[in-house]
Coordinates of C-alpha atoms in Angstrom, one line a residue:
X1 CA 288.5 138.3 234.0
X2 CA 285.5 137.3 236.1
X3 CA 283.4 140.1 237.4
X4 CA 284.5 141.9 240.5
X5 CA 281.3 141.0 242.4
X6 CA 281.7 137.3 241.6
X7 CA 285.4 137.3 242.6
X8 CA 284.7 139.2 245.8
X9 CA 282.0 136.7 246.7
X10 CA 284.3 133.8 246.0
X11 CA 287.1 135.4 248.1
X12 CA 284.7 136.0 251.0
X13 CA 283.3 132.5 251.1
X14 CA 286.7 131.0 250.7
X15 CA 287.8 133.0 253.7
X16 CA 285.1 131.5 255.8
X17 CA 285.0 127.9 254.6
X18 CA 287.9 125.8 253.5
X19 CA 285.6 123.9 251.1
X20 CA 282.4 124.9 249.4
X21 CA 280.4 124.4 246.3
X22 CA 279.7 127.0 243.6
X23 CA 275.9 126.5 244.0
X24 CA 276.3 127.9 247.5
X25 CA 277.3 131.3 246.2
X26 CA 274.4 131.7 243.7
X27 CA 272.1 133.3 246.3
X28 CA 274.8 136.0 247.0
X29 CA 274.9 137.2 243.4
X30 CA 272.8 140.0 241.9
X31 CA 272.4 138.0 238.7
X32 CA 272.2 134.3 239.4
X33 CA 273.9 132.1 236.8
X34 CA 274.2 128.3 236.2
X35 CA 277.1 126.6 237.9
X36 CA 278.8 125.8 234.6
X37 CA 278.7 129.5 233.6
X38 CA 280.1 130.5 236.9
X39 CA 282.9 128.0 236.7
X40 CA 283.9 129.2 233.2
X41 CA 284.1 132.7 234.5
X42 CA 286.3 132.0 237.5
X43 CA 288.5 129.2 236.3
X44 CA 291.3 131.4 235.0
X45 CA 291.4 133.2 238.4
X46 CA 291.4 130.2 240.7
X47 CA 295.2 129.8 241.0
X48 CA 295.6 133.5 241.7
X49 CA 293.1 133.3 244.5
X50 CA 294.8 130.2 246.0
X51 CA 291.9 127.9 245.1
X52 CA 291.5 124.7 243.2
X53 CA 288.3 123.2 241.7
X54 CA 286.9 119.8 241.0
X55 CA 283.6 118.7 239.5
X56 CA 281.2 116.8 241.9
X57 CA 278.1 115.6 240.0
X58 CA 276.4 118.6 238.6
X59 CA 278.3 121.0 240.9
X60 CA 281.8 122.3 241.3
X61 CA 283.7 122.0 244.6
X62 CA 286.1 124.8 245.5
X63 CA 288.8 124.4 248.1
X64 CA 291.9 126.2 249.2
X65 CA 295.2 125.0 247.7
X66 CA 297.0 122.7 250.1
X67 CA 300.6 122.7 249.0
X68 CA 302.3 119.4 248.6
X69 CA 304.4 118.7 251.7
X70 CA 307.9 119.9 250.7
X71 CA 310.9 117.8 251.7
X72 CA 313.5 119.2 254.0
X73 CA 317.1 118.0 253.3
X74 CA 318.2 115.5 256.0
X75 CA 321.6 115.8 257.7
X76 CA 323.3 113.6 255.1
X77 CA 321.8 115.6 252.2
X78 CA 322.8 118.9 253.8
X79 CA 326.4 117.7 254.3
X80 CA 326.8 116.4 250.8
X81 CA 325.3 119.6 249.3
X82 CA 327.6 121.8 251.5
X83 CA 330.6 119.7 250.7
X84 CA 330.0 120.0 246.9
X85 CA 329.5 123.8 247.0
X86 CA 332.5 124.2 249.2
X87 CA 334.7 122.6 246.5
X88 CA 333.7 125.5 244.2
X89 CA 334.2 123.6 241.0
X90 CA 332.2 122.0 238.3
X91 CA 332.4 118.2 238.4
X92 CA 335.5 117.0 236.6
X93 CA 333.6 114.4 234.6
X94 CA 331.4 117.2 233.1
X95 CA 334.4 119.5 232.4
X96 CA 336.0 116.6 230.6
X97 CA 332.8 115.9 228.6
X98 CA 332.9 119.5 227.4
X99 CA 336.5 119.1 226.3
X100 CA 335.7 115.9 224.4
X101 CA 332.7 117.5 222.7
X102 CA 334.8 120.4 221.5
X103 CA 337.4 118.0 220.2
X104 CA 334.8 115.9 218.4
X105 CA 333.1 119.0 217.0
X106 CA 336.2 120.7 215.6
X107 CA 338.0 117.5 214.5
X108 CA 341.2 118.1 216.4
X109 CA 342.3 118.4 220.0
X110 CA 340.5 121.1 222.0
X111 CA 343.9 122.5 223.2
X112 CA 345.3 122.9 219.7
X113 CA 346.6 126.5 219.5
X114 CA 344.5 127.3 216.4
X115 CA 341.3 126.0 218.2
X116 CA 342.1 127.9 221.4
X117 CA 342.6 131.1 219.3
X118 CA 339.2 130.6 217.7
X119 CA 337.6 130.0 221.0
X120 CA 339.1 133.2 222.4
X121 CA 337.8 135.2 219.4
X122 CA 334.3 133.8 220.0
X123 CA 334.4 134.7 223.7
X124 CA 335.6 138.2 223.0
X125 CA 332.9 138.7 220.4
X126 CA 330.2 137.6 222.8
X127 CA 331.4 139.8 225.6
X128 CA 331.7 142.8 223.2
X129 CA 328.2 142.2 222.0
X130 CA 326.8 141.9 225.6
X131 CA 328.0 145.4 226.6
X132 CA 326.4 147.1 223.6
X133 CA 323.2 149.1 224.2
X134 CA 320.2 146.9 224.6
X135 CA 318.6 147.7 221.3
X136 CA 321.9 146.9 219.4
X137 CA 322.7 143.5 220.9
X138 CA 322.4 140.3 219.0
X139 CA 323.4 137.8 221.7
X140 CA 323.4 134.8 219.5
X141 CA 325.2 131.9 221.1
X142 CA 323.7 129.5 218.6
X143 CA 326.2 128.5 215.9
X144 CA 329.7 127.2 215.5
X145 CA 332.3 128.6 217.8
X146 CA 329.8 130.8 219.6
X147 CA 328.4 127.6 221.1
X148 CA 331.8 126.3 221.9
X149 CA 332.9 129.6 223.4
X150 CA 329.7 129.5 225.6
X151 CA 330.7 126.0 226.8
X152 CA 334.2 127.2 227.7
X153 CA 333.4 130.6 229.3
X154 CA 329.8 130.7 230.5
X155 CA 328.8 127.1 231.2
X156 CA 330.9 126.5 234.4
X157 CA 329.7 129.6 236.2
X158 CA 326.1 129.2 235.2
X159 CA 326.2 125.5 236.2
X160 CA 327.5 126.3 239.7
X161 CA 325.1 129.2 239.9
X162 CA 322.2 126.9 239.3
X163 CA 323.5 124.5 242.0
X164 CA 323.5 127.4 244.5
X165 CA 319.9 128.3 243.6
X166 CA 318.7 124.8 243.8
X167 CA 320.2 124.6 247.3
X168 CA 318.4 127.8 248.1
X169 CA 315.1 126.5 246.9
X170 CA 315.6 123.3 248.9
X171 CA 316.4 125.2 252.1
X172 CA 313.2 127.3 251.5
X173 CA 311.0 124.2 251.1
X174 CA 310.4 124.9 247.4
X175 CA 311.3 121.5 246.1
X176 CA 309.5 118.1 246.2
X177 CA 310.6 114.5 246.4
X178 CA 309.1 114.0 242.9
X179 CA 309.1 116.8 240.4
X180 CA 308.3 117.6 236.8
X181 CA 310.5 120.5 235.7
X182 CA 310.6 122.8 232.6
X183 CA 313.7 124.7 231.5
X184 CA 312.8 127.5 229.1
X185 CA 315.5 128.3 226.5
X186 CA 317.9 125.6 227.8
X187 CA 320.9 126.3 225.5
X188 CA 323.4 123.5 225.9
X189 CA 321.6 122.1 228.9
X190 CA 323.2 124.0 231.8
X191 CA 320.1 123.9 234.0
X192 CA 319.0 120.2 233.4
X193 CA 322.5 119.0 233.9
X194 CA 322.8 121.0 237.2
X195 CA 319.5 119.5 238.3
X196 CA 320.7 116.0 237.6
X197 CA 323.9 116.7 239.6
X198 CA 322.1 118.3 242.5
X199 CA 319.5 115.5 242.8
X200 CA 322.2 112.9 242.7
X201 CA 323.3 113.9 246.2
X202 CA 319.7 113.5 247.6
X203 CA 317.9 110.4 248.9
X204 CA 314.7 109.0 247.5
X205 CA 314.0 111.7 245.0
X206 CA 313.2 111.7 241.3
X207 CA 312.6 114.4 238.6
X208 CA 311.7 114.5 235.0
X209 CA 313.3 117.5 233.3
X210 CA 311.9 118.9 230.0
X211 CA 313.2 121.9 228.1
X212 CA 312.7 123.9 224.9
X213 CA 315.5 125.3 222.7
X214 CA 315.5 126.6 219.1
X215 CA 319.2 126.2 218.2
X216 CA 320.1 122.9 216.7
X217 CA 323.7 123.3 217.7
X218 CA 322.8 123.9 221.3
X219 CA 320.6 120.8 221.2
X220 CA 323.5 118.8 219.8
X221 CA 325.8 119.9 222.6
X222 CA 323.0 119.3 225.2
X223 CA 322.5 115.7 224.0
X224 CA 326.2 115.0 223.9
X225 CA 326.8 116.3 227.5
X226 CA 323.7 114.4 228.8
X227 CA 324.9 111.2 227.3
X228 CA 328.3 111.6 228.8
X229 CA 327.3 112.7 232.3
X230 CA 323.7 111.7 233.2
X231 CA 323.2 108.0 233.9
X232 CA 320.3 106.2 232.3
X233 CA 317.8 105.1 234.8
X234 CA 319.0 107.5 237.5
X235 CA 317.1 109.7 239.8
X236 CA 316.7 112.4 237.1
X237 CA 315.3 111.7 233.6
X238 CA 316.4 114.5 231.2
X239 CA 314.2 114.4 228.1
X240 CA 315.2 115.5 224.7
X241 CA 314.7 119.2 224.3
X242 CA 311.7 120.2 222.3
X243 CA 312.6 122.5 219.5
X244 CA 310.7 125.8 219.9
X245 CA 311.1 129.5 220.3
X246 CA 310.1 130.7 223.8
X247 CA 307.9 133.4 222.2
X248 CA 305.7 130.7 220.6
X249 CA 303.2 128.4 222.3
X250 CA 304.7 125.4 224.1
X251 CA 305.0 122.3 222.0
X252 CA 302.1 119.8 222.6
X253 CA 304.7 117.1 223.4
X254 CA 305.4 118.7 226.8
X255 CA 303.4 117.7 229.9
X256 CA 300.4 119.7 230.8
X257 CA 301.7 120.8 234.2
X258 CA 305.0 121.5 235.9
X259 CA 306.2 121.8 239.5
X260 CA 309.1 124.1 238.6
X261 CA 309.6 126.3 235.6
X262 CA 313.0 128.0 235.1
X263 CA 314.0 131.0 233.0
X264 CA 317.8 131.1 233.2
X265 CA 319.5 134.0 231.5
X266 CA 317.0 133.9 228.6
X267 CA 314.4 136.6 229.1
X268 CA 317.1 139.4 229.1
X269 CA 318.1 138.3 225.7
X270 CA 314.7 139.4 224.3
X271 CA 316.3 142.8 223.6
X272 CA 313.6 144.8 221.7
X273 CA 312.5 147.6 224.1
X274 CA 309.8 148.6 221.7
X275 CA 308.1 145.1 221.9
X276 CA 308.8 143.8 225.4
X277 CA 307.0 140.5 225.5
X278 CA 308.7 139.1 228.6
X279 CA 305.8 139.5 230.9
X280 CA 303.5 137.9 228.3
X281 CA 305.8 135.0 227.9
X282 CA 306.1 134.3 231.6
X283 CA 302.4 134.7 232.2
X284 CA 301.6 132.3 229.3
X285 CA 304.0 129.6 230.4
X286 CA 303.0 130.1 234.1
X287 CA 299.6 128.8 233.0
X288 CA 301.3 125.3 233.0
X289 CA 302.3 125.6 236.6
X290 CA 300.7 123.3 239.2
X291 CA 298.8 125.3 241.9
X292 CA 301.7 125.1 244.4
X293 CA 304.4 125.3 241.8
X294 CA 307.4 127.6 241.6
X295 CA 308.8 129.8 238.8
X296 CA 312.5 130.7 239.0
X297 CA 313.8 133.7 237.0
X298 CA 317.6 134.3 236.8
X299 CA 319.4 137.1 235.1
X300 CA 322.9 138.6 235.2
X301 CA 323.8 140.9 238.0
X302 CA 324.7 144.0 236.0
X303 CA 322.6 147.0 236.6
X304 CA 320.7 147.0 233.3
X305 CA 319.7 143.4 233.4
X306 CA 318.9 143.4 237.1
X307 CA 316.7 146.5 236.9
X308 CA 314.8 145.0 233.9
X309 CA 314.2 141.8 235.7
X310 CA 312.9 143.6 238.8
X311 CA 310.5 145.7 236.7
X312 CA 309.3 142.5 235.0
X313 CA 308.6 140.9 238.4
X314 CA 306.6 143.9 239.6
X315 CA 304.6 143.7 236.4
X316 CA 303.9 140.0 236.9
X317 CA 302.4 140.7 240.3
X318 CA 299.5 142.3 238.4
X319 CA 299.1 138.9 236.5
X320 CA 298.6 136.9 239.6
X321 CA 302.2 135.9 240.3
X322 CA 303.7 136.9 243.7
X323 CA 307.4 137.1 244.6
X324 CA 308.4 134.7 247.3
X325 CA 312.2 135.4 247.2
X326 CA 314.5 137.0 247.6
X327 CA 312.4 139.9 248.9
X328 CA 310.9 139.1 252.4
X329 CA 308.1 141.7 252.3
X330 CA 308.6 142.5 256.0
X331 CA 305.9 145.2 255.8
X332 CA 303.4 142.9 254.2
X333 CA 302.9 145.0 251.1
X334 CA 304.1 144.5 247.5
X335 CA 307.4 146.3 246.8
X336 CA 307.4 149.2 244.4
X337 CA 310.9 150.4 245.1
X338 CA 312.4 151.9 241.9
X339 CA 316.0 151.4 240.7
X340 CA 316.2 148.1 242.6
X341 CA 319.6 147.0 241.6
X342 CA 319.9 143.9 243.8
X343 CA 321.9 140.7 243.2
X344 CA 323.2 137.7 245.1
X345 CA 326.7 136.4 245.2
X346 CA 328.5 133.1 245.9
X347 CA 332.1 132.2 246.2
X348 CA 334.1 132.3 243.0
X349 CA 334.6 128.9 241.3
X350 CA 337.8 127.3 240.4
X351 CA 338.8 127.5 236.7
X352 CA 338.2 124.5 234.6
X353 CA 341.2 123.1 232.7
X354 CA 339.8 124.5 229.5
X355 CA 339.3 128.0 231.0
X356 CA 342.8 127.9 232.5
X357 CA 344.3 126.9 229.1
X358 CA 342.5 129.7 227.3
X359 CA 343.9 132.1 229.9
X360 CA 347.5 131.3 228.9
X361 CA 347.9 134.4 226.8
X362 CA 348.7 138.0 227.0
X363 CA 345.2 139.2 227.9
X364 CA 344.5 136.3 230.2
X365 CA 341.8 138.2 232.2
X366 CA 339.5 138.2 229.2
X367 CA 339.0 134.4 229.4
X368 CA 338.6 133.9 233.2
X369 CA 335.0 133.7 234.3
X370 CA 334.8 132.6 237.9
X371 CA 332.6 135.1 239.8
X372 CA 329.1 134.1 240.7
X373 CA 326.8 137.1 240.7
X374 CA 323.2 137.0 239.7
X375 CA 319.8 138.6 240.1
X376 CA 316.9 136.2 240.7
X377 CA 313.2 136.0 241.7
X378 CA 311.1 133.1 242.9
X379 CA 307.4 133.4 241.9
X380 CA 304.3 131.5 242.9
X381 CA 300.6 131.9 242.5
X382 CA 299.5 135.0 244.4
X383 CA 297.0 133.0 246.4
X384 CA 299.7 131.1 248.2
X385 CA 300.4 133.2 251.3
X386 CA 304.0 133.5 252.2
X387 CA 304.8 132.8 255.9
X388 CA 307.5 135.2 256.8
X389 CA 308.6 138.1 259.0
X390 CA 306.3 141.1 259.4
X391 CA 306.8 144.4 261.0
X392 CA 303.5 145.1 262.8
X393 CA 301.6 148.4 262.3
X394 CA 302.2 149.2 266.0
X395 CA 306.0 148.9 265.7
X396 CA 308.0 152.1 266.1
X397 CA 310.6 151.2 263.5
X398 CA 310.3 153.9 260.8
X399 CA 309.6 152.8 257.2
X400 CA 312.5 153.5 254.8
X401 CA 310.0 155.6 252.8
X402 CA 310.0 158.1 255.7
X403 CA 313.8 158.5 256.0
X404 CA 313.5 162.2 254.9
X405 CA 312.0 162.8 258.3
X406 CA 315.0 161.4 260.2
X407 CA 318.0 162.9 258.4
X408 CA 320.9 163.5 260.8
X409 CA 319.1 161.5 263.5
X410 CA 319.9 158.1 264.9
X411 CA 317.1 155.6 264.5
X412 CA 316.3 151.9 264.7
X413 CA 315.2 150.0 261.5
X414 CA 314.1 146.6 260.4
X415 CA 315.4 145.8 256.9
X416 CA 316.4 143.0 254.6
X417 CA 320.0 142.7 253.4
X418 CA 319.7 142.9 249.6
X419 CA 323.3 142.7 248.4
X420 CA 326.8 141.4 249.1
X421 CA 329.5 143.9 250.2
X422 CA 329.5 146.7 247.5
X423 CA 332.2 148.6 249.3
X424 CA 335.9 148.5 249.6
X425 CA 338.6 147.9 252.3
X426 CA 337.8 151.2 254.0
X427 CA 334.0 151.1 253.9
X428 CA 331.6 148.2 253.8
X429 CA 328.4 149.0 251.8
X430 CA 325.2 146.9 251.7
X431 CA 321.9 147.6 249.9
X432 CA 319.0 147.3 252.3
X433 CA 315.3 147.4 251.8
X434 CA 312.0 147.0 253.6
X435 CA 309.8 147.2 250.5
X436 CA 308.7 150.8 251.0
X437 CA 311.7 152.9 249.9
X438 CA 311.2 155.4 247.1
X439 CA 315.0 155.9 246.7
X440 CA 317.9 153.4 247.2
X441 CA 319.0 152.9 250.8
X442 CA 322.4 151.6 251.9
X443 CA 324.0 150.6 255.2
X444 CA 327.5 152.0 255.4
X445 CA 330.0 150.4 257.9
X446 CA 333.5 152.0 258.1
X447 CA 336.0 149.2 258.6
X448 CA 337.3 150.6 261.9
X449 CA 333.7 150.6 263.2
X450 CA 333.2 146.9 262.6
X451 CA 332.6 145.1 265.9
X452 CA 331.2 141.8 267.2
X453 CA 327.9 143.7 267.8
X454 CA 327.4 144.7 264.2
X455 CA 329.5 142.3 262.1
X456 CA 326.5 140.1 261.4
X457 CA 325.6 142.5 258.5
X458 CA 328.8 141.3 256.7
X459 CA 328.2 137.6 257.2
X460 CA 324.4 137.4 256.9
X461 CA 323.2 135.8 253.6
X462 CA 321.4 137.7 250.9
X463 CA 317.8 138.3 251.9
X464 CA 318.3 138.0 255.6
X465 CA 316.1 140.2 257.8
X466 CA 318.1 142.4 260.2
X467 CA 317.2 144.6 263.1
X468 CA 319.6 147.5 263.2
X469 CA 319.7 149.8 266.3
X470 CA 321.3 153.2 266.4
X471 CA 322.2 154.2 262.8
X472 CA 322.7 157.7 261.6
X473 CA 320.6 158.8 258.6
X474 CA 322.4 160.7 255.9
X475 CA 321.1 161.8 252.5
X476 CA 323.5 161.4 249.5
X477 CA 322.4 164.2 247.1
X478 CA 324.8 163.2 244.4
X479 CA 323.3 159.7 244.1
X480 CA 319.8 160.5 245.4
X481 CA 320.1 157.8 248.0
X482 CA 320.1 157.4 251.8
X483 CA 323.0 156.1 253.8
X484 CA 322.5 154.6 257.2
X485 CA 325.8 155.0 259.0
X486 CA 326.8 152.1 261.3
X487 CA 329.3 152.8 264.0
X488 CA 330.8 150.8 266.9
X489 CA 327.8 151.5 269.1
X490 CA 325.3 150.2 266.5
X491 CA 323.8 146.8 267.3
X492 CA 322.7 144.5 264.5
X493 CA 320.7 141.4 265.1
X494 CA 319.6 138.7 262.7
X495 CA 316.0 137.8 263.1
X496 CA 315.7 134.2 264.4
X497 CA 313.4 131.6 263.0
X498 CA 310.0 131.5 264.6
X499 CA 309.7 135.3 265.0
X500 CA 306.7 136.5 262.9
X501 CA 306.5 140.1 264.0
X502 CA 308.5 142.8 265.7
X503 CA 307.7 144.5 268.9
X504 CA 307.8 148.3 269.2
X505 CA 311.2 149.7 268.7
X506 CA 312.5 153.1 269.9
X507 CA 313.7 156.0 267.8
X508 CA 316.7 157.8 269.1
X509 CA 318.5 161.0 268.4

């Protein structure tokens, strides 16, 4: 890493001038060095600082990163995207392609009772392995019926999950009209196929999708599904997967830079706690990200995987990667909240014909996989400032880290909604956060206290910033957590676009 004095000087000058040359900072240094030496020292840090460099004669020009203008979905694109997601089902043509591939692979009809029984056994074996302690998992969906079981059970949900996330990235201005994308550990191509499907409903866009995968049988399934579903010469070009292990250097055949890099349900499968290389892997591959690029990490919603992913993201912040979603950082500081079990949800999908057929048995529930629940993080270079909501230092809303001072009092808070409804018919329960809490905090709404003045907490999307007025603070000793009790007199307001800070609130007893 470049010396602190050099970095501090670069940051200072960049803060006063949008463009400058390295030769200009030499007089500020205690030990002047040639421009080439300075550039070699700072080059690895430029993206983290939000800067980009280009050589100009014998000098180097440094300028702030100007993100490529993101595209905003037009009305037609929004309507087509919403209509697809509202159908809650994987495209029929893709579901049929999976059936045909299984038939071709096993040499007989996919719905043959013997084949169905083998698929069921593969699915049960995968699920049993998944719930073993981390260090005892094998999680190998790479051969024979394990790949076919993955196609039958996991593929539909992960495909639709990716569609929801792409829609979220688009609504946040994280996509571009022309993109180069990398899917790390692609398996049978869930993410590339979802990208092709998502972009097919957009106007005047194009994408080149690259991927890496080490399993030959996954690659075989990937290529068969691509051939059956993605038109040649369409908006999205899906390249043949490069055979590689994600722990190894990226193959030289891949492009030098990417606009979007996706790790979908792959980092959590590196299950050796004694040699956790996930941060190293992400940091290394992030070196191929364009200055205004995006990294998307997706993991299952269960507590263990979700917590591991959150801890990974916190560690990556030290490597120059900043979280841009789902956490809104309304206090303007990095989140260090422990035990952050937080996940998003989407409406359950409809079963595919294959899944429904597998469910025609005594233990039908074992083969139904329709719930969409996932933990995710969107990362960018730390130098790209996120324009979002902020609670000013003058505001009177207490930080969640100070709730111990307000137990049994009614207060006003500004928080982000960080879960779906975790409660039951009697009590609605939502995880909330402002980035400062040292213990988990939940908003609790008894069903009989739900009113038009507070029901927005039930309907607001994951990550929405809410102003909650008049909640009673309670400490739950059994779970070492705080509950903010909402009653019929509590007012909850969703922050409107355009608001960038909160005026002073009032604490009430």
